[in-house]
């Protein structure tokens, strides 16, 4: 999908005609109001069979079969099954991923576990712009260490360049989000993992903004731990379960921090003494969220049929196109792309700046382009390679151009800005 310098609608259509993933669009349902949803970085599209699956779960399973569904429908196994289904999308083995809880809880589980099995050092190194929940988990964990009178320190890099300078033998865990949720800047995971290994530090990656869109290779790059949201690019539904990953080399060493009955080796024997199940399963906690897992299962079925290379190739083409079109059509109107132009440095979404970014994003939503605003001044378009196409990008940029040209966004009604 190579792209020429000046883009036309016909060129978009030509790229769509060559798209090997184009047929997957039919597996998703889109807004009945005709809006274009470019918020895959916030909430991915709905697989088309979700309503039928939920209807069946409510009637055939809950109402008719009741408790027996735990067995007939494998409800208790779903966290493992779904983890296996999506594992290839992050370069992991099928037993190394489970789908469970939310990202915040999984961050706590794996940060504390990484601390417990650390090689050396007492520092957890992160960057100032990490996602708020990642920072809060870290701060809360440090408070816990303090209460337990255990020596531990947070080290915070103010910018990306500083991280490598600060990565020394005192660092026990390097704790990063793969892609910045505002700008879409991406860390070079292979390089960082290599440098972390050279000082014996363990790595914990938050893949919320990269899983299901980039060519994430946890195994190949030697990552130690990872977590991520299920409801963004993974299309696991609103409030859908998250996932967690442990490198096989760390799976047998210690108990999980939250030892729950679903993480027991023989959970259905109701034994009092905990025995870790082994693999990522040890980090399961309590009863899984069956309804949320059923929604996630609809997207997992789609993920099973794609490779992360194909997904990443299409994503590159879509985001390259988005950047070029915003610059071509909206650059003269004051829009400035802030996401990296080089694909290898870029994450899932494309962000741009404009005066009054909050009201601009409100006006865009009101005019049929659903995207998101992040304080203080970035507007984000999240592209989902399973269902977006280049013509969508063309249509989205047309709406942006219209809102900027007419200055509709200056209307008072757009002053109140949603998150
Ligand atoms: C990088 C990152 N981590 C975590 C979260 C949210 O975590 P949780 O699913 O626990 O709400 C987000 C949500 O946008 C995110 O972008």
XYZ file of C-alpha atoms and ligand atoms in Angstrom:
435
model
C 0.000 0.000 0.000
C 2.474 2.684 -1.046
C 1.058 6.203 -1.055
C 1.745 9.090 -3.399
C 2.379 12.608 -2.081
C -0.979 14.178 -2.920
C -4.016 12.125 -2.011
C -7.372 11.902 -3.782
C -10.550 9.957 -3.059
C -9.808 7.634 -5.991
C -6.452 6.793 -4.460
C -8.160 5.923 -1.174
C -10.555 3.646 -3.000
C -7.712 1.982 -4.862
C -5.938 1.208 -1.572
C -9.172 -0.206 -0.179
C -9.556 -2.432 -3.228
C -6.084 -3.888 -2.516
C -6.695 -4.344 1.228
C -6.339 -7.991 2.305
C -8.342 -7.347 5.502
C -11.200 -5.513 3.753
C -13.680 -8.364 4.152
C -13.403 -8.184 7.956
C -15.360 -4.927 7.924
C -18.515 -7.019 7.489
C -17.881 -8.636 10.847
C -18.549 -5.340 12.637
C -21.629 -3.207 13.195
C -21.480 0.544 12.705
C -23.429 3.542 13.956
C -27.026 3.575 12.755
C -26.747 7.360 12.793
C -24.092 7.326 10.085
C -21.354 8.738 12.312
C -17.742 7.859 11.590
C -16.179 6.435 14.761
C -12.492 7.190 14.925
C -12.039 6.333 18.557
C -10.594 2.816 18.368
C -8.019 4.021 20.900
C -10.853 4.570 23.356
C -13.486 1.999 22.442
C -13.225 -0.349 19.473
C -16.118 -1.207 17.152
C -18.716 -3.829 18.030
C -18.485 -7.250 16.394
C -21.768 -7.750 14.588
C -22.764 -10.928 16.426
C -22.479 -9.478 19.943
C -26.231 -8.819 20.426
C -27.096 -12.401 19.368
C -24.410 -13.866 21.589
C -25.608 -11.914 24.602
C -29.223 -12.802 23.884
C -28.261 -16.484 23.751
C -26.220 -16.205 26.940
C -29.172 -14.684 28.774
C -31.785 -17.134 27.571
C -30.204 -20.494 26.717
C -27.447 -20.250 29.302
C -28.489 -18.158 32.289
C -32.268 -18.650 32.163
C -32.486 -22.250 30.870
C -29.297 -24.001 31.858
C -28.427 -21.850 34.859
C -25.452 -23.193 36.853
C -24.777 -25.985 34.363
C -23.464 -23.379 31.924
C -20.282 -23.133 33.974
C -19.496 -26.573 32.568
C -21.272 -26.669 29.211
C -20.072 -23.208 28.209
C -16.605 -23.383 29.803
C -17.259 -20.125 31.644
C -14.473 -20.701 34.142
C -11.989 -21.517 31.372
C -12.779 -18.413 29.328
C -9.958 -16.273 30.771
C -7.447 -18.875 29.545
C -9.222 -19.615 26.266
C -9.524 -15.941 25.360
C -5.933 -15.294 26.399
C -4.838 -18.033 24.013
C -7.022 -16.591 21.240
C -5.350 -13.185 21.325
C -1.831 -14.253 22.342
C -0.418 -14.184 18.784
C -1.415 -10.526 18.529
C 1.192 -9.623 21.142
C 3.828 -12.182 20.222
C 3.066 -14.463 23.165
C 2.510 -18.177 23.639
C -1.067 -19.349 24.181
C -0.467 -20.218 27.852
C 1.326 -16.994 28.624
C -1.722 -14.696 28.449
C -4.977 -14.585 30.384
C -7.917 -12.254 29.913
C -9.159 -10.952 33.257
C -9.945 -8.025 35.541
C -9.072 -4.527 34.326
C -5.749 -3.012 33.350
C -5.287 -1.225 36.661
C -5.681 -4.389 38.694
C -3.414 -6.310 36.345
C -0.805 -3.565 36.623
C -0.833 -3.943 40.386
C -0.668 -7.720 40.159
C 2.331 -7.739 37.848
C 4.183 -4.735 39.253
C 4.132 -6.279 42.714
C 5.010 -9.697 41.300
C 7.906 -8.267 39.303
C 9.111 -6.557 42.468
C 8.935 -9.829 44.340
C 11.051 -11.747 41.815
C 13.388 -8.851 40.884
C 17.026 -9.600 40.170
C 18.495 -6.620 41.962
C 17.854 -2.993 42.870
C 15.044 -1.250 44.728
C 14.019 1.353 42.138
C 10.985 1.331 39.867
C 11.720 3.526 36.884
C 9.005 5.157 34.826
C 8.365 8.347 32.860
C 6.433 11.415 33.949
C 3.924 11.123 31.099
C 2.846 7.588 31.820
C -0.930 7.068 31.917
C -2.453 8.276 35.229
C -3.638 4.871 36.395
C -0.142 3.422 35.868
C 1.265 6.198 38.029
C -1.363 5.723 40.724
C -0.703 1.992 40.922
C 2.987 2.733 41.312
C 2.385 5.387 43.978
C 0.019 3.075 45.871
C 2.506 0.226 45.699
C 5.239 2.450 47.125
C 2.936 3.403 50.003
C 2.427 -0.278 50.683
C 6.171 -0.901 50.727
C 6.572 2.018 53.105
C 3.884 0.669 55.441
C 5.662 -2.680 55.386
C 8.958 -0.887 56.082
C 10.474 -2.171 52.852
C 12.983 -0.032 50.995
C 11.738 1.023 47.555
C 11.978 4.171 45.416
C 10.248 5.615 42.383
C 12.485 7.193 39.763
C 10.767 9.363 37.167
C 12.252 10.438 33.850
C 10.939 13.806 32.703
C 11.410 12.956 29.057
C 12.095 9.952 26.894
C 15.790 10.569 26.433
C 16.309 10.495 30.196
C 14.997 6.970 30.605
C 18.096 5.335 29.213
C 20.382 7.494 31.354
C 18.395 6.555 34.437
C 18.362 2.844 33.653
C 21.142 1.509 35.850
C 21.793 -1.396 38.215
C 19.623 0.150 40.922
C 16.551 -0.369 38.761
C 14.501 -3.411 39.699
C 11.591 -2.793 37.333
C 11.272 -0.594 34.264
C 7.597 0.318 34.072
C 6.442 1.879 30.801
C 3.440 2.346 28.548
C 4.362 1.282 25.030
C 2.494 4.137 23.332
C 1.801 7.570 24.813
C -1.952 8.066 25.142
C -1.716 11.727 24.127
C 0.865 12.089 21.375
C 0.970 8.441 20.184
C 4.754 8.287 20.577
C 6.000 4.700 20.762
C 8.929 3.237 22.638
C 11.329 0.984 20.774
C 10.434 -2.091 22.805
C 13.254 -4.283 21.492
C 15.899 -1.697 22.278
C 14.514 -0.911 25.746
C 14.166 -4.573 26.696
C 17.749 -5.201 25.630
C 19.063 -2.284 27.679
C 16.974 -3.321 30.687
C 18.422 -6.819 30.500
C 21.940 -5.455 30.426
C 21.357 -3.965 33.924
C 19.258 -6.889 35.169
C 16.065 -4.827 35.349
C 12.701 -6.460 34.623
C 10.299 -4.780 32.196
C 6.556 -4.276 32.616
C 4.774 -2.848 29.577
C 1.286 -1.380 29.370
C 0.067 -2.267 25.863
C -3.328 -0.585 26.151
C -2.551 1.783 23.294
C -0.772 -0.732 21.065
C -2.225 -4.261 21.311
C -4.421 -5.086 18.336
C -2.916 -2.441 16.127
C 0.900 -2.611 16.178
C 3.285 -5.490 15.577
C 3.888 -6.098 19.295
C 6.339 -8.952 19.851
C 6.693 -9.563 23.586
C 8.372 -12.945 23.210
C 10.699 -11.913 20.397
C 11.874 -8.779 22.180
C 12.286 -10.473 25.570
C 9.694 -8.476 27.525
C 9.170 -9.750 31.069
C 5.590 -8.679 31.787
C 2.751 -6.878 30.033
C -0.857 -5.843 30.522
C -3.394 -4.096 28.329
C -7.003 -2.990 27.911
C -9.468 -5.212 26.088
C -11.946 -2.527 25.112
C -9.816 -0.349 22.827
C -8.289 -1.721 19.615
C -9.033 -5.255 20.833
C -12.782 -4.511 20.420
C -13.690 -6.329 23.632
C -16.660 -4.077 24.411
C -17.316 -1.250 26.883
C -15.631 -2.056 30.183
C -14.390 -5.315 28.645
C -11.789 -7.417 30.440
C -8.081 -6.644 30.213
C -5.220 -9.084 29.675
C -1.921 -9.889 31.313
C 1.242 -11.591 30.078
C 4.172 -13.219 31.835
C 7.293 -14.339 30.085
C 7.506 -18.153 30.530
C 10.764 -17.715 32.437
C 8.895 -15.922 35.261
C 5.862 -18.098 35.594
C 6.938 -20.623 38.170
C 9.006 -18.604 40.554
C 6.550 -17.204 43.083
C 2.971 -16.895 44.212
C 0.834 -14.243 42.558
C 0.287 -11.166 44.729
C -3.472 -11.677 44.707
C -3.793 -15.392 45.248
C -7.417 -16.196 44.418
C -9.267 -19.431 43.930
C -9.389 -19.136 40.129
C -5.588 -19.073 40.107
C -5.404 -22.345 42.040
C -4.038 -25.459 40.322
C -7.208 -27.349 41.291
C -9.671 -24.506 41.695
C -12.750 -26.737 41.408
C -11.593 -28.918 44.332
C -12.149 -26.071 46.803
C -8.894 -26.646 48.701
C -7.928 -24.237 51.472
C -4.214 -24.053 50.803
C -3.203 -22.146 47.725
C -1.263 -23.900 44.983
C -0.537 -21.727 41.915
C -2.044 -23.052 38.699
C 1.184 -22.282 36.835
C 1.625 -20.131 33.757
C -0.299 -16.903 33.484
C -3.305 -18.685 35.041
C -1.851 -18.319 38.528
C -2.700 -14.631 38.269
C -6.419 -15.179 37.813
C -8.290 -14.037 40.898
C -12.013 -14.686 41.410
C -15.117 -15.468 39.378
C -14.690 -14.161 35.821
C -17.083 -11.641 34.365
C -19.050 -14.034 32.166
C -21.087 -11.480 30.229
C -18.060 -9.291 29.489
C -16.123 -12.391 28.422
C -18.875 -13.323 25.979
C -18.552 -9.921 24.304
C -14.783 -10.315 24.230
C -15.182 -13.796 22.709
C -16.841 -12.254 19.645
C -13.760 -10.176 18.915
C -11.362 -12.980 19.904
C -12.918 -15.075 17.147
C -11.982 -12.380 14.641
C -8.455 -12.003 16.034
C -7.896 -15.724 15.640
C -8.160 -15.312 11.867
C -5.566 -12.540 11.386
C -1.839 -12.084 11.789
C -0.386 -9.130 13.637
C 1.819 -8.372 10.604
C -1.235 -7.950 8.343
C -2.929 -5.798 10.953
C 0.151 -3.615 11.434
C 0.687 -3.226 7.669
C -2.839 -1.956 7.201
C -2.579 0.257 10.245
C 0.571 1.856 8.853
C -1.187 2.588 5.583
C -4.229 4.092 7.351
C -2.238 6.282 9.709
C 0.228 7.425 7.031
C -2.790 8.446 5.004
C -4.406 10.231 7.955
C -1.300 12.279 8.608
C -0.822 13.195 4.967
C -4.456 14.114 4.493
C -4.627 16.251 7.645
C -1.493 18.068 6.522
C -2.733 18.409 2.955
C -6.284 19.555 3.717
C -6.116 21.062 7.211
C -2.504 22.193 7.628
C -3.288 25.565 6.000
C -6.177 25.896 8.498
C -3.873 25.604 11.518
C -3.961 21.846 12.230
C -0.555 20.502 13.254
C 0.028 16.760 13.528
C 1.873 15.990 16.772
C 2.169 12.209 16.389
C 5.475 10.963 14.991
C 5.679 10.971 11.186
C 7.960 7.960 11.241
C 5.743 4.899 11.597
C 8.227 3.010 13.772
C 7.912 5.733 16.385
C 4.129 5.967 16.183
C 1.350 4.173 18.053
C -2.276 3.413 17.260
C -3.764 6.859 16.946
C -2.936 10.072 15.155
C -3.099 13.260 17.195
C -3.118 16.837 15.994
C -3.192 20.230 17.627
C -5.403 23.157 16.809
C -6.459 26.306 18.625
C -9.483 25.558 20.778
C -8.891 21.799 20.470
C -11.630 21.039 23.033
C -14.426 22.960 21.266
C -13.082 21.763 17.885
C -13.454 18.140 18.967
C -16.980 18.852 20.270
C -17.919 20.392 16.920
C -16.443 17.406 15.076
C -18.499 14.965 17.134
C -21.591 17.071 16.485
C -20.844 16.900 12.769
C -20.579 13.129 12.656
C -16.921 12.420 13.402
C -16.528 10.660 16.744
C -13.020 11.147 18.108
C -11.478 12.226 21.385
C -9.848 15.212 22.990
C -7.026 15.051 25.494
C -6.156 17.948 27.714
C -4.607 20.407 27.011
C -4.701 20.593 23.230
C -4.682 17.310 21.354
C -7.378 15.792 19.184
C -6.985 12.056 18.625
C -8.166 9.836 15.800
C -7.943 6.146 16.642
C -7.869 3.814 13.642
C -8.911 0.184 13.826
C -7.312 -1.867 11.023
C -9.956 -4.593 11.239
C -12.744 -2.307 10.156
C -11.599 1.146 9.051
C -10.655 1.838 5.460
C -8.945 4.628 3.572
C -12.208 6.092 2.367
C -13.233 6.516 6.033
C -10.080 8.553 6.499
C -10.946 10.674 3.492
C -14.462 11.302 4.840
C -13.174 12.082 8.337
C -10.684 14.653 7.095
C -13.424 16.224 4.972
C -15.434 16.839 8.164
C -12.387 18.262 9.974
C -11.700 20.591 7.060
C -15.292 21.799 7.034
C -15.378 22.468 10.799
C -12.095 24.380 10.646
C -12.971 26.331 7.490
C -16.375 27.455 8.727
C -15.090 27.948 12.302
C -18.260 26.261 13.572
C -16.313 25.258 16.636
C -16.394 28.841 17.932
C -20.112 28.456 18.680
C -20.737 28.771 22.434
C -22.491 25.420 22.528
C -19.132 23.670 22.033
C -17.513 25.255 25.069
C -18.343 22.368 27.386
C -15.903 19.653 26.455
C -16.360 15.930 27.077
C -13.467 13.589 27.841
C -2.231 3.295 28.707
C -3.495 3.042 29.465
N -3.464 2.279 30.567
C -4.586 2.019 31.269
C -5.810 2.547 30.886
C -7.062 2.294 31.670
O -6.990 1.216 32.535
P -8.326 0.542 33.097
O -8.785 -0.436 32.050
O -7.944 -0.122 34.350
O -9.333 1.602 33.298
C -5.868 3.344 29.741
C -7.165 3.919 29.317
O -7.289 4.727 28.458
C -4.694 3.593 29.017
O -4.702 4.347 27.917
